[in-house]
Short mmCIF file of C-alpha atoms in Angstrom, two decimals:
data_model
loop_
_atom_site.label_atom_id
_atom_site.label_comp_id
_atom_site.label_asym_id
_atom_site.label_seq_id
_atom_site.Cartn_x
_atom_site.Cartn_y
_atom_site.Cartn_z
CA UNK R 1 3.27 11.68 31.38
CA UNK R 2 -0.04 8.66 30.83
CA UNK R 3 -1.33 6.54 28.62
CA UNK R 4 -3.66 9.04 28.67
CA UNK R 5 -1.80 12.11 28.33
CA UNK R 6 -0.27 10.57 25.50
CA UNK R 7 -3.26 9.61 23.85
CA UNK R 8 -4.80 13.42 24.31
CA UNK R 9 -1.21 14.56 22.64
CA UNK R 10 -1.57 11.91 19.98
CA UNK R 11 -4.77 13.61 18.54
CA UNK R 12 -2.95 17.26 19.26
CA UNK R 13 -0.58 16.86 17.42
CA UNK R 14 -2.85 14.84 14.35
CA UNK R 15 -5.14 18.13 14.61
CA UNK R 16 -2.31 20.66 14.49
CA UNK R 17 -0.59 18.51 11.32
CA UNK R 18 -4.39 18.39 9.43
CA UNK R 19 -3.02 19.97 5.91
CA UNK R 20 -0.71 15.54 6.56
CA UNK R 21 -3.62 14.39 6.51
CA UNK R 22 -5.67 15.67 3.67
CA UNK R 23 -2.54 14.92 1.55
CA UNK R 24 -2.70 11.56 2.22
CA UNK R 25 -6.75 11.49 1.02
CA UNK R 26 -5.59 13.73 -1.73
CA UNK R 27 -2.79 11.59 -3.07
CA UNK R 28 -5.18 8.84 -1.97
CA UNK R 29 -7.88 10.58 -4.87
CA UNK R 30 -5.18 10.96 -8.24
CA UNK R 31 -4.03 7.63 -7.23
CA UNK R 32 -7.62 5.81 -8.39
CA UNK R 33 -7.83 8.75 -10.82
CA UNK R 34 -5.77 8.32 -12.21
CA UNK R 35 -6.96 4.41 -13.25
CA UNK R 36 -10.53 5.44 -15.51
CA UNK R 37 -7.74 7.59 -17.12
CA UNK R 38 -5.19 5.97 -17.77
CA UNK R 39 -6.55 2.13 -18.77
CA UNK R 40 -10.05 2.64 -19.70
CA UNK R 41 -13.28 4.37 -18.01
CA UNK R 42 -16.36 2.56 -18.60
CA UNK R 43 -18.32 1.01 -16.59
CA UNK R 44 -17.91 -2.61 -18.27
CA UNK R 45 -13.87 -1.99 -16.95
CA UNK R 46 -14.29 -0.10 -14.08
CA UNK R 47 -16.94 -2.04 -12.13
CA UNK R 48 -15.10 -5.18 -11.41
CA UNK R 49 -11.89 -3.28 -11.10
CA UNK R 50 -13.44 -0.63 -8.28
CA UNK R 51 -12.34 -2.77 -5.19
CA UNK R 52 -8.28 -3.44 -6.56
CA UNK R 53 -8.00 -0.06 -7.68
CA UNK R 54 -9.59 1.50 -4.58
CA UNK R 55 -7.40 -1.63 -1.99
CA UNK R 56 -4.66 -0.73 -4.24
CA UNK R 57 -4.75 3.60 -3.36
CA UNK R 58 -5.46 2.88 -0.04
CA UNK R 59 -2.31 0.50 0.32
CA UNK R 60 -0.32 2.95 -1.02
CA UNK R 61 -2.20 6.03 0.68
CA UNK R 62 -1.18 4.26 4.61
CA UNK R 63 2.17 3.46 3.14
CA UNK R 64 2.79 7.03 2.09
CA UNK R 65 0.93 8.24 6.29
CA UNK R 66 3.10 5.08 7.82
CA UNK R 67 6.48 6.76 6.66
CA UNK R 68 5.93 10.23 8.30
CA UNK R 69 4.54 8.28 11.21
CA UNK R 70 7.86 8.45 13.67
CA UNK R 71 9.97 10.59 11.19
CA UNK R 72 9.27 14.07 12.75
CA UNK R 73 9.56 12.67 16.77
CA UNK R 74 13.11 10.70 15.72
CA UNK R 75 14.34 14.38 15.18
CA UNK R 76 13.27 16.46 17.56
CA UNK R 77 13.60 13.19 20.46
CA UNK R 78 11.01 12.29 21.56
CA UNK R 79 10.83 8.66 19.86
CA UNK R 80 14.32 8.63 22.68
CA UNK R 81 11.27 9.61 25.12
CA UNK R 82 9.10 7.59 24.44
CA UNK R 83 11.49 4.81 25.17
CA UNK R 84 13.25 5.38 28.13
CA UNK R 85 9.20 7.00 29.98
CA UNK R 86 9.62 4.50 31.61
CA UNK R 87 5.23 3.37 30.27
CA UNK R 88 5.81 0.73 27.87
CA UNK R 89 6.17 0.89 24.50
CA UNK R 90 3.92 -1.19 22.63
CA UNK R 91 1.42 -0.39 24.40
CA UNK R 92 2.26 3.61 23.01
CA UNK R 93 3.20 1.57 19.96
CA UNK R 94 -0.28 0.58 19.64
CA UNK R 95 -1.81 3.61 20.24
CA UNK R 96 -0.34 6.20 18.50
CA UNK R 97 -1.08 3.72 15.08
CA UNK R 98 -4.53 3.19 16.40
CA UNK R 99 -4.50 6.85 16.60
CA UNK R 100 -3.03 7.12 13.11
CA UNK R 101 -5.58 4.91 11.76
CA UNK R 102 -8.77 6.83 13.05
CA UNK R 103 -7.10 9.58 11.33
CA UNK R 104 -6.37 8.51 7.89
CA UNK R 105 -8.90 5.32 7.34
CA UNK R 106 -12.53 7.68 8.15
CA UNK R 107 -12.04 10.27 6.15
CA UNK R 108 -11.34 7.90 3.68
CA UNK R 109 -14.15 5.88 4.08
CA UNK R 110 -16.38 9.64 4.34
CA UNK R 111 -15.30 9.65 0.01
CA UNK R 112 -16.24 6.00 -0.79
CA UNK R 113 -19.39 6.82 -1.38
CA UNK R 114 -18.30 9.48 -3.58
CA UNK R 115 -15.55 7.36 -5.04
CA UNK R 116 -17.62 4.25 -6.32
CA UNK R 117 -20.24 6.08 -7.27
CA UNK R 118 -17.27 7.44 -10.27
CA UNK R 119 -16.29 4.12 -10.69
CA UNK R 120 -19.97 2.59 -11.26
CA UNK R 121 -19.32 0.42 -7.96
CA UNK R 122 -23.07 -1.66 -6.62
CA UNK R 123 -24.35 -0.37 -3.34
CA UNK R 124 -24.02 -4.09 -2.27
CA UNK R 125 -20.51 -4.11 -3.64
CA UNK R 126 -19.75 -0.89 -2.08
CA UNK R 127 -20.57 -1.69 1.53
CA UNK R 128 -18.34 -4.64 0.89
CA UNK R 129 -15.68 -2.86 0.06
CA UNK R 130 -15.83 -0.36 2.89
CA UNK R 131 -16.70 -3.20 5.31
CA UNK R 132 -13.39 -4.63 4.02
CA UNK R 133 -11.58 -1.61 4.28
CA UNK R 134 -13.03 -1.47 8.05
CA UNK R 135 -11.55 -4.56 8.55
CA UNK R 136 -8.23 -5.41 6.47
CA UNK R 137 -6.95 -2.15 6.75
CA UNK R 138 -5.53 -2.75 10.42
CA UNK R 139 -3.16 -4.83 9.21
CA UNK R 140 -2.06 -2.05 6.75
CA UNK R 141 -1.13 -0.69 9.43
CA UNK R 142 -0.04 -2.22 11.97
CA UNK R 143 2.57 -4.18 9.42
CA UNK R 144 3.31 -1.22 7.34
CA UNK R 145 5.09 0.59 10.68
CA UNK R 146 7.37 -2.54 11.33
CA UNK R 147 8.69 -1.72 8.29
CA UNK R 148 8.49 2.67 9.28
CA UNK R 149 10.58 1.73 12.77
CA UNK R 150 13.27 0.06 10.70
CA UNK R 151 14.11 2.77 8.63
CA UNK R 152 13.50 5.94 10.86
CA UNK R 153 16.87 6.66 10.82
CA UNK R 154 17.27 6.66 6.92
CA UNK R 155 16.11 9.60 5.12
CA UNK R 156 15.07 8.90 2.40
CA UNK R 157 13.60 5.73 3.54
CA UNK R 158 10.20 6.20 2.14
CA UNK R 159 11.17 3.32 -1.25
CA UNK R 160 12.77 1.09 1.32
CA UNK R 161 9.64 0.74 2.92
CA UNK R 162 7.15 -0.06 0.02
CA UNK R 163 10.09 -2.49 -0.68
CA UNK R 164 9.67 -4.65 2.25
CA UNK R 165 6.34 -4.29 3.05
CA UNK R 166 4.19 -4.00 0.18
CA UNK R 167 5.07 -8.09 -0.09
CA UNK R 168 3.34 -8.54 3.06
CA UNK R 169 0.27 -6.76 2.14
CA UNK R 170 -0.28 -8.98 -0.89
CA UNK R 171 -2.43 -11.59 0.77
CA UNK R 172 -4.85 -8.43 2.44
CA UNK R 173 -5.96 -7.21 -1.11
CA UNK R 174 -6.15 -10.44 -2.12
CA UNK R 175 -9.03 -11.57 0.69
CA UNK R 176 -10.49 -8.43 0.09
CA UNK R 177 -10.73 -7.83 -3.39
CA UNK R 178 -12.19 -11.26 -2.96
CA UNK R 179 -14.43 -10.84 -1.19
CA UNK R 180 -16.18 -7.65 -3.31
CA UNK R 181 -16.13 -9.53 -6.30
CA UNK R 182 -17.99 -12.14 -4.12
CA UNK R 183 -20.52 -9.64 -3.29
CA UNK R 184 -20.86 -8.54 -6.52
CA UNK R 185 -21.76 -11.89 -7.58
CA UNK R 186 -24.48 -11.65 -4.89
CA UNK R 187 -22.28 -14.96 -2.99
CA UNK R 188 -21.03 -14.86 0.55
CA UNK R 189 -18.07 -13.02 1.39
CA UNK R 190 -18.31 -12.89 5.41
CA UNK R 191 -15.52 -16.31 5.15
CA UNK R 192 -12.80 -13.81 3.57
CA UNK R 193 -13.62 -10.92 6.10
CA UNK R 194 -13.17 -13.52 8.88
CA UNK R 195 -9.52 -14.09 7.42
CA UNK R 196 -9.09 -10.37 7.43
CA UNK R 197 -9.95 -9.43 10.46
CA UNK R 198 -7.39 -12.85 11.77
CA UNK R 199 -4.66 -11.59 9.93
CA UNK R 200 -5.35 -7.87 11.84
CA UNK R 201 -5.91 -9.17 14.94
CA UNK R 202 -2.88 -11.57 14.91
CA UNK R 203 -0.83 -7.73 12.84
CA UNK R 204 -2.35 -6.32 16.28
CA UNK R 205 -0.55 -8.90 18.65
CA UNK R 206 2.48 -9.40 17.02
CA UNK R 207 3.12 -5.49 15.65
CA UNK R 208 4.24 -3.20 18.91
CA UNK R 209 6.83 -6.23 19.64
CA UNK R 210 8.05 -5.90 16.56
CA UNK R 211 8.54 -2.51 16.51
CA UNK R 212 9.58 -1.99 19.54
CA UNK R 213 12.25 -3.66 18.76
CA UNK R 214 13.17 -1.54 15.73
CA UNK R 215 12.62 1.60 17.01
CA UNK R 216 15.03 0.73 20.93
CA UNK R 217 17.45 -0.64 17.74
CA UNK R 218 16.75 2.72 15.60
CA UNK R 219 17.50 5.43 18.89
CA UNK R 220 19.92 4.09 19.84
CA UNK L 1 21.43 -43.07 -22.76
CA UNK L 2 18.66 -41.24 -23.67
CA UNK L 3 19.76 -40.26 -27.13
CA UNK L 4 21.56 -41.66 -30.13
CA UNK L 5 23.81 -38.84 -31.25
CA UNK L 6 25.63 -35.72 -30.04
CA UNK L 7 23.14 -34.00 -32.57
CA UNK L 8 20.06 -35.78 -30.83
CA UNK L 9 21.16 -34.44 -27.53
CA UNK L 10 22.30 -31.04 -28.03
CA UNK L 11 18.12 -30.87 -30.03
CA UNK L 12 16.36 -32.63 -26.99
CA UNK L 13 13.74 -33.54 -29.76
CA UNK L 14 12.14 -29.19 -29.96
CA UNK L 15 12.52 -28.14 -26.93
CA UNK L 16 15.99 -27.57 -27.54
CA UNK L 17 16.38 -24.12 -27.20
CA UNK L 18 14.80 -23.81 -24.00
CA UNK L 19 16.29 -26.49 -21.92
CA UNK L 20 19.91 -24.94 -23.65
CA UNK L 21 18.79 -21.36 -22.06
CA UNK L 22 17.22 -22.35 -19.07
CA UNK L 23 20.91 -24.54 -17.78
CA UNK L 24 22.95 -22.04 -19.44
CA UNK L 25 20.83 -19.03 -17.19
CA UNK L 26 20.59 -21.32 -14.07
CA UNK L 27 24.85 -22.32 -14.74
CA UNK L 28 26.03 -18.34 -15.19
CA UNK L 29 23.42 -17.08 -11.84
CA UNK L 30 25.24 -20.43 -10.15
CA UNK L 31 28.93 -19.44 -11.63
CA UNK L 32 28.65 -15.44 -10.28
CA UNK L 33 27.37 -16.54 -6.99
CA UNK L 34 31.16 -18.40 -6.62
CA UNK L 35 32.58 -15.72 -8.62
CA UNK L 36 31.26 -13.75 -5.71
CA UNK L 37 31.70 -15.09 -2.51
CA UNK L 38 35.07 -16.14 -3.60
CA UNK L 39 36.55 -12.34 -4.43
CA UNK L 40 34.56 -10.74 -1.53
CA UNK L 41 36.27 -13.65 0.88
CA UNK L 42 39.84 -12.20 -1.06
CA UNK L 43 38.89 -9.08 -0.83
CA UNK L 44 39.06 -9.27 2.94
CA UNK L 45 41.93 -10.73 3.81
CA UNK L 46 43.33 -8.65 1.04
CA UNK L 47 42.10 -5.32 3.16
CA UNK L 48 42.64 -6.59 6.18
CA UNK L 49 46.72 -7.19 5.64
CA UNK L 50 47.30 -3.51 3.81
CA UNK L 51 45.36 -2.56 6.93
CA UNK L 52 47.58 -4.58 9.99
CA UNK L 53 50.89 -4.28 7.87
CA UNK L 54 50.27 -0.08 8.13
CA UNK L 55 49.65 -0.17 11.89
CA UNK L 56 52.84 -2.06 12.08
CA UNK L 57 54.83 0.05 9.91
CA UNK L 58 54.17 3.06 11.84
CA UNK Q 1 28.14 -32.55 27.36
CA UNK Q 2 27.38 -33.19 23.95
CA UNK Q 3 26.17 -30.14 23.40
CA UNK Q 4 29.57 -28.17 23.30
CA UNK Q 5 29.85 -28.14 19.97
CA UNK Q 6 26.60 -26.64 19.63
CA UNK Q 7 27.75 -23.08 21.85
CA UNK Q 8 31.05 -23.87 20.44
CA UNK Q 9 29.80 -22.87 17.31
CA UNK Q 10 28.74 -19.85 18.27
CA UNK Q 11 32.11 -18.28 19.06
CA UNK Q 12 33.49 -16.61 15.85
CA UNK Q 13 36.80 -17.41 16.29
CA UNK Q 14 36.33 -21.27 16.89
CA UNK Q 15 33.36 -21.45 14.27
CA UNK Q 16 36.23 -19.38 11.77
CA UNK Q 17 38.27 -22.45 12.57
CA UNK Q 18 35.49 -24.79 12.26
CA UNK Q 19 34.26 -23.94 8.91
CA UNK Q 20 38.10 -23.68 7.12
CA UNK Q 21 38.09 -27.37 7.89
CA UNK Q 22 34.20 -27.58 6.54
CA UNK Q 23 33.91 -25.73 3.64
CA UNK Q 24 35.75 -26.80 0.66
CA UNK Q 25 34.99 -30.58 1.41
CA UNK Q 26 30.97 -30.03 2.00
CA UNK Q 27 31.24 -27.48 -1.61
CA UNK Q 28 33.12 -29.90 -3.27
CA UNK Q 29 30.92 -32.65 -2.78
CA UNK Q 30 27.82 -30.50 -3.33
CA UNK Q 31 29.52 -29.53 -6.58
CA UNK Q 32 30.44 -33.64 -7.50
CA UNK Q 33 26.71 -33.99 -6.50
CA UNK Q 34 25.42 -31.59 -8.73
CA UNK Q 35 27.68 -32.56 -11.38
CA UNK Q 36 26.42 -35.82 -11.52
CA UNK Q 37 22.97 -35.49 -11.19
CA UNK Q 38 22.35 -32.90 -13.62
CA UNK Q 39 23.88 -35.20 -16.71
CA UNK Q 40 22.12 -38.14 -15.79
CA UNK Q 41 19.57 -36.20 -15.71
CA UNK Q 42 20.40 -34.37 -18.83
CA UNK Q 43 22.15 -37.67 -20.49
CA UNK Q 44 20.01 -40.70 -18.95
CA UNK Q 45 16.51 -40.36 -17.91
CA UNK Q 46 13.69 -41.54 -20.33
CA UNK Q 47 12.19 -39.10 -21.42
CA UNK Q 48 8.28 -36.90 -20.29
CA UNK Q 49 6.33 -38.96 -22.41
CA UNK Q 50 3.79 -36.01 -21.91
CA UNK Q 51 6.22 -32.84 -21.79
CA UNK Q 52 9.19 -34.64 -23.80
CA UNK Q 53 12.46 -33.68 -23.22
CA UNK Q 54 11.35 -29.67 -21.84
CA UNK Q 55 10.54 -31.63 -18.76
CA UNK Q 56 14.75 -32.23 -18.01
CA UNK Q 57 14.51 -28.25 -16.93
CA UNK Q 58 12.87 -30.23 -14.11
CA UNK Q 59 16.63 -31.13 -12.52
CA UNK Q 60 17.18 -27.87 -12.41
CA UNK Q 61 14.19 -25.50 -11.71
CA UNK Q 62 13.08 -27.69 -8.65
CA UNK Q 63 16.06 -28.32 -7.11
CA UNK Q 64 16.77 -24.27 -6.45
CA UNK Q 65 13.13 -23.99 -6.15
CA UNK Q 66 13.70 -25.61 -3.12
CA UNK Q 67 16.94 -24.21 -2.28
CA UNK Q 68 15.33 -20.33 -2.18
CA UNK Q 69 12.47 -21.37 0.06
CA UNK Q 70 14.59 -23.39 2.60
CA UNK Q 71 17.27 -20.67 2.44
CA UNK Q 72 14.18 -18.13 3.55
CA UNK Q 73 13.04 -21.22 6.54
CA UNK Q 74 16.73 -21.06 7.63
CA UNK Q 75 16.51 -17.04 7.34
CA UNK Q 76 13.61 -16.69 9.73
CA UNK Q 77 14.61 -19.13 11.90
CA UNK Q 78 17.95 -18.04 12.09
CA UNK Q 79 16.44 -14.08 13.11
CA UNK Q 80 14.58 -15.66 15.61
CA UNK Q 81 16.86 -16.75 17.43
CA UNK Q 82 19.08 -13.27 17.30
CA UNK Q 83 16.23 -11.68 18.34
CA UNK Q 84 15.47 -14.20 21.38
CA UNK Q 85 19.49 -15.52 22.12
CA UNK Q 86 21.30 -12.34 20.68
CA UNK Q 87 23.33 -15.68 19.05
CA UNK Q 88 25.85 -13.35 17.82
CA UNK Q 89 26.63 -16.02 14.90
CA UNK Q 90 23.38 -15.14 13.72
CA UNK Q 91 23.56 -11.24 11.94
CA UNK Q 92 26.44 -12.74 10.16
CA UNK Q 93 24.68 -16.29 8.43
CA UNK Q 94 21.89 -13.65 7.21
CA UNK Q 95 24.16 -11.46 6.19
CA UNK Q 96 25.90 -14.21 4.29
CA UNK Q 97 22.51 -16.66 3.23
CA UNK Q 98 20.09 -13.71 2.00
CA UNK Q 99 22.06 -12.89 -1.32
CA UNK Q 100 22.09 -16.35 -2.16
CA UNK Q 101 19.07 -17.45 -1.63
CA UNK Q 102 17.46 -14.15 -3.61
CA UNK Q 103 20.38 -15.60 -6.59
CA UNK Q 104 18.28 -19.03 -5.87
CA UNK Q 105 14.89 -17.44 -6.00
CA UNK Q 106 15.60 -15.67 -9.25
CA UNK Q 107 16.82 -18.67 -11.02
CA UNK Q 108 14.03 -20.53 -10.01
CA UNK Q 109 11.59 -18.23 -11.73
CA UNK Q 110 13.71 -18.14 -15.46
CA UNK Q 111 13.48 -21.37 -15.29
CA UNK Q 112 10.30 -21.74 -14.60
CA UNK Q 113 9.27 -18.97 -16.68
CA UNK Q 114 11.37 -20.26 -19.73
CA UNK Q 115 10.04 -24.08 -18.17
CA UNK Q 116 6.21 -22.38 -18.99
CA UNK Q 117 6.88 -21.27 -22.68
CA UNK Q 118 6.89 -24.97 -24.34
CA UNK Q 119 4.05 -26.12 -21.55
CA UNK Q 120 1.62 -22.98 -20.77
CA UNK Q 121 2.30 -21.82 -24.37
CA UNK Q 122 2.98 -18.35 -21.93
CA UNK Q 123 6.16 -16.90 -19.92
CA UNK Q 124 4.53 -16.15 -17.56
CA UNK Q 125 1.19 -18.10 -15.81
CA UNK Q 126 -0.48 -16.51 -12.01
CA UNK Q 127 0.34 -20.08 -10.96
CA UNK Q 128 0.13 -20.28 -6.68
CA UNK Q 129 3.81 -21.14 -6.53
CA UNK Q 130 5.09 -18.83 -9.76
CA UNK Q 131 3.93 -15.79 -7.57
CA UNK Q 132 4.74 -17.06 -4.23
CA UNK Q 133 8.28 -17.44 -5.82
CA UNK Q 134 7.91 -14.06 -7.01
CA UNK Q 135 7.59 -12.73 -3.26
CA UNK Q 136 10.35 -14.85 -1.75
CA UNK Q 137 12.32 -13.07 -4.36
CA UNK Q 138 10.88 -9.46 -3.51
CA UNK Q 139 11.37 -10.93 0.69
CA UNK Q 140 15.27 -11.02 -0.61
CA UNK Q 141 16.14 -7.97 -1.86
CA UNK Q 142 13.89 -6.57 1.19
CA UNK Q 143 16.31 -8.05 3.67
CA UNK Q 144 20.02 -7.55 1.50
CA UNK Q 145 18.74 -3.67 0.72
CA UNK Q 146 17.88 -1.89 4.36
CA UNK Q 147 21.01 -4.20 5.02
CA UNK Q 148 23.24 -2.30 2.67
CA UNK Q 149 21.44 0.80 3.55
CA UNK Q 150 21.79 1.14 6.95
CA UNK Q 151 25.09 1.93 7.98
CA UNK Q 152 24.63 1.19 11.99
CA UNK Q 153 26.01 -2.21 11.94
CA UNK Q 154 24.06 -2.52 15.25
CA UNK Q 155 20.39 -1.31 14.02
CA UNK Q 156 21.28 -3.70 10.67
CA UNK Q 157 21.48 -6.60 12.92
CA UNK Q 158 18.24 -5.91 14.65
CA UNK Q 159 17.05 -4.68 11.70
CA UNK Q 160 17.54 -7.68 9.09
CA UNK Q 161 16.24 -10.60 11.78
CA UNK Q 162 12.80 -7.69 12.43
CA UNK Q 163 11.97 -8.01 8.80
CA UNK Q 164 12.73 -11.43 8.35
CA UNK Q 165 10.80 -12.68 11.61
CA UNK Q 166 7.70 -11.32 10.02
CA UNK Q 167 8.78 -12.66 6.54
CA UNK Q 168 8.36 -15.95 8.20
CA UNK Q 169 4.44 -15.54 10.07
CA UNK Q 170 4.09 -14.35 6.87
CA UNK Q 171 5.52 -16.58 4.47
CA UNK Q 172 2.48 -18.69 4.53
CA UNK Q 173 -0.41 -16.44 4.55
CA UNK Q 174 0.65 -15.28 1.57
CA UNK Q 175 1.02 -18.74 0.03
CA UNK Q 176 -2.43 -20.10 1.47
CA UNK Q 177 -3.50 -16.05 0.11
CA UNK Q 178 -2.02 -16.96 -4.10
CA UNK Q 179 -3.81 -20.44 -4.29
CA UNK Q 180 -6.89 -19.54 -3.02
CA UNK Q 181 -6.59 -16.69 -5.73
CA UNK Q 182 -5.48 -19.11 -8.30
CA UNK Q 183 -8.37 -21.72 -6.94
CA UNK Q 184 -10.84 -18.58 -7.86
CA UNK Q 185 -9.37 -18.43 -10.99
CA UNK Q 186 -9.14 -20.62 -14.06
CA UNK Q 187 -5.88 -22.74 -13.64
CA UNK Q 188 -4.01 -23.18 -17.03
CA UNK Q 189 -5.18 -26.40 -18.88
CA UNK Q 190 -2.30 -28.45 -18.05
CA UNK Q 191 -0.68 -28.48 -14.58
CA UNK Q 192 2.34 -29.64 -13.34
CA UNK Q 193 1.49 -31.49 -9.58
CA UNK Q 194 -1.01 -33.48 -11.09
CA UNK Q 195 1.69 -35.18 -13.43
CA UNK Q 196 1.61 -38.71 -13.09
CA UNK Q 197 4.42 -40.84 -10.43
CA UNK Q 198 7.34 -40.69 -11.40
CA UNK Q 199 9.92 -43.41 -12.41
CA UNK Q 200 12.79 -44.51 -10.41
CA UNK Q 201 15.42 -42.89 -12.82
CA UNK Q 202 13.05 -39.51 -13.57
CA UNK Q 203 13.57 -39.08 -9.89
CA UNK Q 204 17.08 -40.04 -8.39
CA UNK Q 205 18.83 -37.64 -10.50
CA UNK Q 206 16.59 -35.19 -9.25
CA UNK Q 207 17.37 -36.11 -5.72
CA UNK Q 208 21.09 -36.13 -6.31
CA UNK Q 209 21.11 -32.86 -8.29
CA UNK Q 210 19.43 -31.21 -4.33
CA UNK Q 211 21.16 -33.41 -2.02
CA UNK Q 212 24.13 -31.63 -4.51
CA UNK Q 213 22.83 -28.04 -4.66
CA UNK Q 214 21.55 -28.81 -0.57
CA UNK Q 215 25.28 -28.66 0.10
CA UNK Q 216 26.46 -26.76 -2.78
CA UNK Q 217 24.77 -23.91 -0.79
CA UNK Q 218 25.98 -25.13 2.31
CA UNK Q 219 29.72 -24.48 1.65
CA UNK Q 220 29.37 -21.03 -0.15
CA UNK Q 221 27.20 -19.97 2.87
CA UNK Q 222 30.25 -21.07 4.98
CA UNK Q 223 33.03 -19.15 2.35
CA UNK Q 224 30.81 -16.03 2.79
CA UNK Q 225 29.89 -16.00 6.78
CA UNK Q 226 33.82 -16.36 7.22
CA UNK Q 227 34.73 -13.37 5.08
CA UNK Q 228 31.82 -11.03 7.06
CA UNK Q 229 33.38 -13.35 11.01
CA UNK Q 230 36.83 -11.35 9.45
CA UNK Q 231 35.76 -8.07 8.80
CA UNK Q 232 33.65 -7.85 12.15
CA UNK Q 233 36.17 -9.46 14.27
CA UNK Q 234 39.12 -7.34 12.76
CA UNK Q 235 40.16 -5.70 16.61
CA UNK Q 236 41.12 -9.33 18.17
CA UNK Q 237 44.53 -10.96 17.54
CA UNK Q 238 42.90 -14.52 15.97
CA UNK Q 239 42.02 -12.72 13.09
CA UNK Q 240 45.72 -10.85 12.23
CA UNK Q 241 47.67 -13.85 13.01
CA UNK Q 242 44.81 -15.76 10.34
CA UNK Q 243 45.43 -12.93 7.46
CA UNK Q 244 49.25 -12.80 8.64
CA UNK Q 245 50.24 -15.98 7.96
CA UNK Q 246 47.99 -17.97 5.85
CA UNK Q 247 47.38 -17.94 2.33
CA UNK Q 248 43.81 -18.72 1.64
#
């Protein structure tokens, strides 16, 4: 196995399980729809709240997607193969997460204008929202994958992953919603984007190693 | 002493309810922590002792 | 040569007898100091001219909040030590420390809320420190939940250490972001940070209570670690001897 064949296999698996990706997307949309129906469907509420709603739904959808990242591999033993195959485990995990990120976030960005319209977002703040999603979501995946690797041996691990990882998502949500609010007020928001990017890069550097430790401990 | 009488101490001006409920909760939680620690310690010893005694008689 | 005592601490047997000697005195000293600090603060310290007597909650709230953070720091450092050097005592320490930290965070939250009612007029304000203690409480509960969910001891040790180290790295970022959130919202009209300088007869009892609570927690941790050591080392002969011969 080489890194290239690994990536190809990953994308092939994602393509064969496209229903899972679609489910994550539908879950995301349903969570977003809950807010106008449950709280207030007027534009006075929705316009300022939109970025928070979208980000909360994203966080939940990402955690659902990330939780299943190692489950199947653990059950059929291919996770063990990754550990013993001789390639660098952190690098393999990095590639796997990037593949998953592309599969979940790209469709999400595609339907974002539609949701922006439903939540009465102006086009300027919609752009800001999409940029924060693009820049901030990698850190969601990288932090979530640690929790997924730790709980892979537990049958009902999804709730535990939520409990473990959601507190770490607070800064990402705060920076992103502040960025969108600044955009709505016509203020510069590049500082918040820089913070999001810094968090994504930091988690990109640290998370594969932490996840590798967790995967090794879970497999043995 | 910052208070004239015991009843003044218990009343704490108009904040008696707040001060004593805060301290009461804290005391309960700390006492629970101590009780939990000591009972776990005792339980561990009892479990191990029973196990050792059983393995000796066998 | 001076470091021999430190290396000895890594041996469960030596640690057990060492902690057997120290746990009770440390705990009693803590109780005494805490009692002195609290009685002094409750009955003898002068009244605050702005907040009246409600400020006396500070004597339990501040020590407990400090402990909640220090416990997490200790937890994170121990986890780092475990991940790097595989020290055997570190996971035992983590297991013993996490519930104590959770209780400390809970007390800090409840006493803070009760203090908030007369000072701010509400039980809860999305103040930076309140929010970060709430997050801290969730982190502790996460560690405890993870440890109890994993049956395999080796995996549970590793998992708790990994999540604590990640938490230690994340905690400053969380704190910074929450402070940022607060400064951009409208802050509470009366903040505790801008309180005037405390006179010594006010902060001395506080210092006493802080030292007392640290010592109190140290004693508790030693006891909890002892139970954990006995359970994990139950196959070795010294545990058998210890349990069968000594009463408590």
